[in-house]
Short mmCIF file of C-alpha atoms in Angstrom, two decimals:
data_model
loop_
_atom_site.label_atom_id
_atom_site.label_comp_id
_atom_site.label_asym_id
_atom_site.label_seq_id
_atom_site.Cartn_x
_atom_site.Cartn_y
_atom_site.Cartn_z
CA MET A 93 136.98 151.24 39.03
CA ASN A 94 134.43 148.48 38.53
CA LEU A 95 136.82 145.82 38.08
CA GLU A 96 134.32 143.19 39.58
CA LEU A 97 131.98 143.80 37.36
CA SER A 98 131.13 140.66 35.73
CA VAL A 99 131.97 139.92 31.98
CA THR A 100 128.05 138.99 31.21
CA GLU A 101 128.04 142.87 31.76
CA ALA A 102 130.27 143.44 29.23
CA MET A 103 130.15 141.02 27.04
CA SER A 104 128.06 141.65 22.91
CA THR A 105 125.25 138.77 22.13
CA PRO A 106 123.97 138.25 20.17
CA VAL A 107 127.09 136.27 19.02
CA ALA A 108 128.19 135.89 15.41
CA THR A 109 128.67 131.57 14.45
CA VAL A 110 129.38 129.28 11.65
CA THR A 111 130.13 125.92 11.86
CA LEU A 112 132.75 123.76 10.95
CA ASP A 113 132.08 123.58 6.63
CA THR A 114 131.61 126.80 6.34
CA THR A 115 133.82 128.07 3.55
CA ALA A 116 136.23 131.23 4.50
CA TYR A 117 135.54 132.37 1.15
CA ASP A 118 130.95 132.43 3.38
CA VAL A 119 133.15 133.72 6.70
CA ALA A 120 134.58 136.60 5.14
CA ASN A 121 131.19 137.98 3.95
CA ILE A 122 129.72 137.41 7.09
CA LEU A 123 132.66 138.78 8.83
CA LYS A 124 132.50 141.71 6.52
CA ASP A 125 128.77 142.28 5.88
CA LYS A 126 128.58 142.70 9.83
CA GLY A 127 131.64 144.46 10.82
CA ILE A 128 132.85 142.27 13.07
CA GLY A 129 136.24 140.64 13.86
CA CYS A 130 135.74 136.91 14.74
CA LEU A 131 132.73 134.44 14.63
CA VAL A 132 132.30 131.77 16.93
CA VAL A 133 133.25 128.31 15.52
CA LEU A 134 130.16 125.68 16.16
CA ASN A 135 130.29 121.52 15.88
CA ASP A 136 127.13 119.72 14.56
CA ALA A 137 126.11 119.85 17.50
CA GLY A 138 125.89 123.15 18.22
CA LYS A 139 128.38 123.36 21.04
CA PRO A 140 130.94 125.83 20.30
CA VAL A 141 134.67 124.41 19.37
CA SER A 142 137.00 127.49 18.00
CA ILE A 143 136.87 130.86 16.55
CA ILE A 144 137.75 131.83 12.98
CA THR A 145 139.43 135.57 13.15
CA GLU A 146 140.66 138.34 10.67
CA ARG A 147 144.06 136.58 11.31
CA ASP A 148 143.30 133.25 10.58
CA LEU A 149 141.99 134.25 7.12
CA ALA A 150 145.33 135.93 6.30
CA LEU A 151 147.29 133.75 7.16
CA GLY A 152 145.40 130.52 6.49
CA VAL A 153 144.07 131.22 3.26
CA ALA A 154 145.52 134.76 1.14
CA SER A 155 149.42 134.06 2.47
CA ARG A 156 149.44 130.50 1.44
CA ASN A 157 147.52 131.56 -2.35
CA LEU A 158 144.75 128.87 -1.68
CA LYS A 159 141.14 129.69 -3.23
CA SER A 160 138.20 131.18 0.05
CA LYS A 161 135.29 128.68 -1.93
CA GLU A 162 137.64 125.30 -1.15
CA VAL A 163 139.08 125.81 1.99
CA ILE A 164 136.41 125.20 5.44
CA VAL A 165 136.62 126.69 8.51
CA GLU A 166 138.10 123.47 10.54
CA GLU A 167 141.36 123.79 8.45
CA ILE A 168 142.49 127.26 9.25
CA ALA A 169 140.50 128.61 12.53
CA SER A 170 141.86 128.13 15.75
CA PRO A 171 142.59 124.37 16.89
CA LYS A 172 141.83 126.04 20.87
CA LEU A 173 139.11 127.29 21.59
CA ILE A 174 139.74 129.66 25.20
CA ALA A 175 136.78 130.74 26.49
CA ILE A 176 135.95 132.41 29.94
CA ALA A 177 132.51 131.28 32.40
CA PRO A 178 129.87 134.04 33.05
CA LYS A 179 130.87 133.87 36.66
CA SER A 180 133.93 135.38 35.91
CA THR A 181 134.88 139.53 36.40
CA ILE A 182 136.01 141.57 33.85
CA MET A 183 139.16 141.42 35.38
CA ASP A 184 140.12 138.31 35.29
CA ALA A 185 139.03 138.31 31.04
CA ALA A 186 141.09 140.38 31.06
CA ARG A 187 144.24 138.36 33.34
CA LYS A 188 142.92 136.38 30.61
CA MET A 189 143.51 137.37 26.94
CA ASP A 190 146.11 138.68 28.48
CA LEU A 191 147.83 135.17 29.96
CA GLU A 192 145.82 133.84 26.13
CA ASN A 193 147.49 136.48 23.67
CA VAL A 194 143.96 136.66 22.50
CA LYS A 195 141.30 140.59 22.37
CA ARG A 196 138.33 138.17 22.36
CA LEU A 197 136.66 135.36 24.82
CA PRO A 198 133.94 133.76 23.98
CA VAL A 199 131.36 133.30 27.10
CA ILE A 200 130.21 130.24 28.01
CA ASP A 201 128.21 127.67 30.73
CA GLY A 202 128.92 124.42 30.55
CA ASP A 203 128.27 124.48 26.11
CA GLU A 204 126.06 127.14 26.03
CA LEU A 205 127.17 130.39 23.89
CA LEU A 206 126.72 133.49 26.11
CA GLY A 207 128.18 136.31 24.61
CA ILE A 208 131.38 137.12 23.56
CA VAL A 209 133.56 139.54 25.53
CA THR A 210 136.70 141.74 22.99
CA VAL A 211 139.43 144.35 24.67
CA SER A 212 137.22 146.79 23.03
CA ASP A 213 134.41 145.35 25.64
CA ILE A 214 136.04 145.97 28.83
CA THR A 215 137.96 149.33 27.79
CA LYS A 216 134.98 150.64 27.38
CA LEU A 217 133.07 149.89 30.89
CA SER A 218 136.53 150.07 32.97
CA PRO A 219 139.38 152.24 31.08
CA GLU A 220 141.34 152.30 34.24
CA LEU A 221 141.89 148.14 33.18
CA PHE A 222 143.25 148.97 29.84
CA ASN A 223 145.71 151.02 31.38
CA ILE A 224 147.03 148.12 33.87
CA MET A 225 146.10 145.89 30.75
CA VAL A 226 149.12 148.31 28.94
CA GLU A 227 151.30 149.13 31.65
CA THR A 228 151.07 144.32 32.15
CA ASN A 229 151.45 144.02 28.15
CA GLU A 230 154.91 147.09 29.12
CA ILE A 231 156.26 145.04 31.40
CA HIS A 232 156.56 141.76 29.63
CA ASN A 233 156.81 142.62 26.67
CA SER A 234 160.05 144.99 27.79
CA GLU A 235 162.57 142.86 25.69
CA TYR A 236 160.09 143.08 22.28
CA PRO A 237 158.64 147.23 22.84
CA TYR A 238 155.80 147.76 20.68
CA SER A 239 156.82 148.98 18.15
CA GLY A 240 153.51 150.88 16.96
CA THR A 241 152.95 149.78 13.34
CA GLU A 242 149.71 147.86 14.35
CA GLU A 243 146.80 149.03 15.43
CA ILE A 244 145.25 147.74 18.90
CA GLU A 245 141.80 147.86 21.05
CA GLY A 246 142.61 150.51 23.30
CA ILE A 247 141.86 154.27 24.63
CA CYS A 248 142.86 157.40 22.11
CA GLU A 249 144.56 159.69 25.25
CA ILE A 250 143.80 162.77 22.57
CA CYS A 251 140.69 162.73 21.69
CA GLY A 252 139.13 159.49 24.75
CA SER A 253 137.36 157.44 22.22
CA THR A 254 137.17 153.82 22.44
CA ASP A 255 139.37 152.55 19.06
CA SER A 256 142.09 150.62 17.30
CA VAL A 257 144.92 152.99 18.78
CA ASN A 258 148.88 153.13 17.64
CA TYR A 259 151.61 154.14 19.84
CA ILE A 260 153.10 156.85 18.32
CA ASN A 261 155.38 159.37 20.35
CA GLY A 262 154.51 157.22 23.39
CA ARG A 263 150.98 157.86 23.52
CA TYR A 264 148.54 156.21 22.84
CA ILE A 265 146.63 157.69 19.05
CA CYS A 266 143.84 156.70 17.25
CA LYS A 267 143.12 157.10 13.35
CA ASN A 268 141.49 160.48 13.40
CA CYS A 269 143.63 162.48 16.51
CA THR A 270 146.71 160.88 14.14
CA GLU A 271 145.63 162.50 11.03
CA ASP A 272 144.94 165.13 12.81
CA SER A 273 148.29 165.92 14.19
CA GLU A 274 150.07 165.23 11.09
CA GLY A 275 148.16 168.35 9.54
CA GLU A 276 149.50 170.36 11.88
CA ASP A 277 152.75 169.05 11.00
CA GLU A 278 152.61 170.69 7.75
#
């Protein structure tokens, strides 16, 4: 297990971006068309200042019954950019994600956006690190354990794929394996 790999070895490039005046409607279409879950937000000078996720759209537009063509990114994006430096390791990224309760970290050198690293990127490079993250999360959440009702990024304990998984009967299982096991029960 190589936890000293640089985040630059794990990050995805190029990073999809939007500006502060982009509409929520356009953000939703970009996310859908690119099949991604977030966009980095740039100010007028091209400096990364925030991130906008599918969750931001849901909470900022849909849950308030607003019109997506009338809401701009500046009104609903995360107020604080949580990023990581390129010299950081994937272990540093995992710790920061856990501490800040985020799944994605833009990799920024000064004002330059180099890439983005996600939980999924890290688990593909170091499945063992995912297990450490799960154990740490279980310790932190022992008072309020994960219910398994929402998907998280992880490794399926049945087929080994790195995908969205649910915690079912004490194991992390992907959607395909969940459907397969339900079919066997019938």
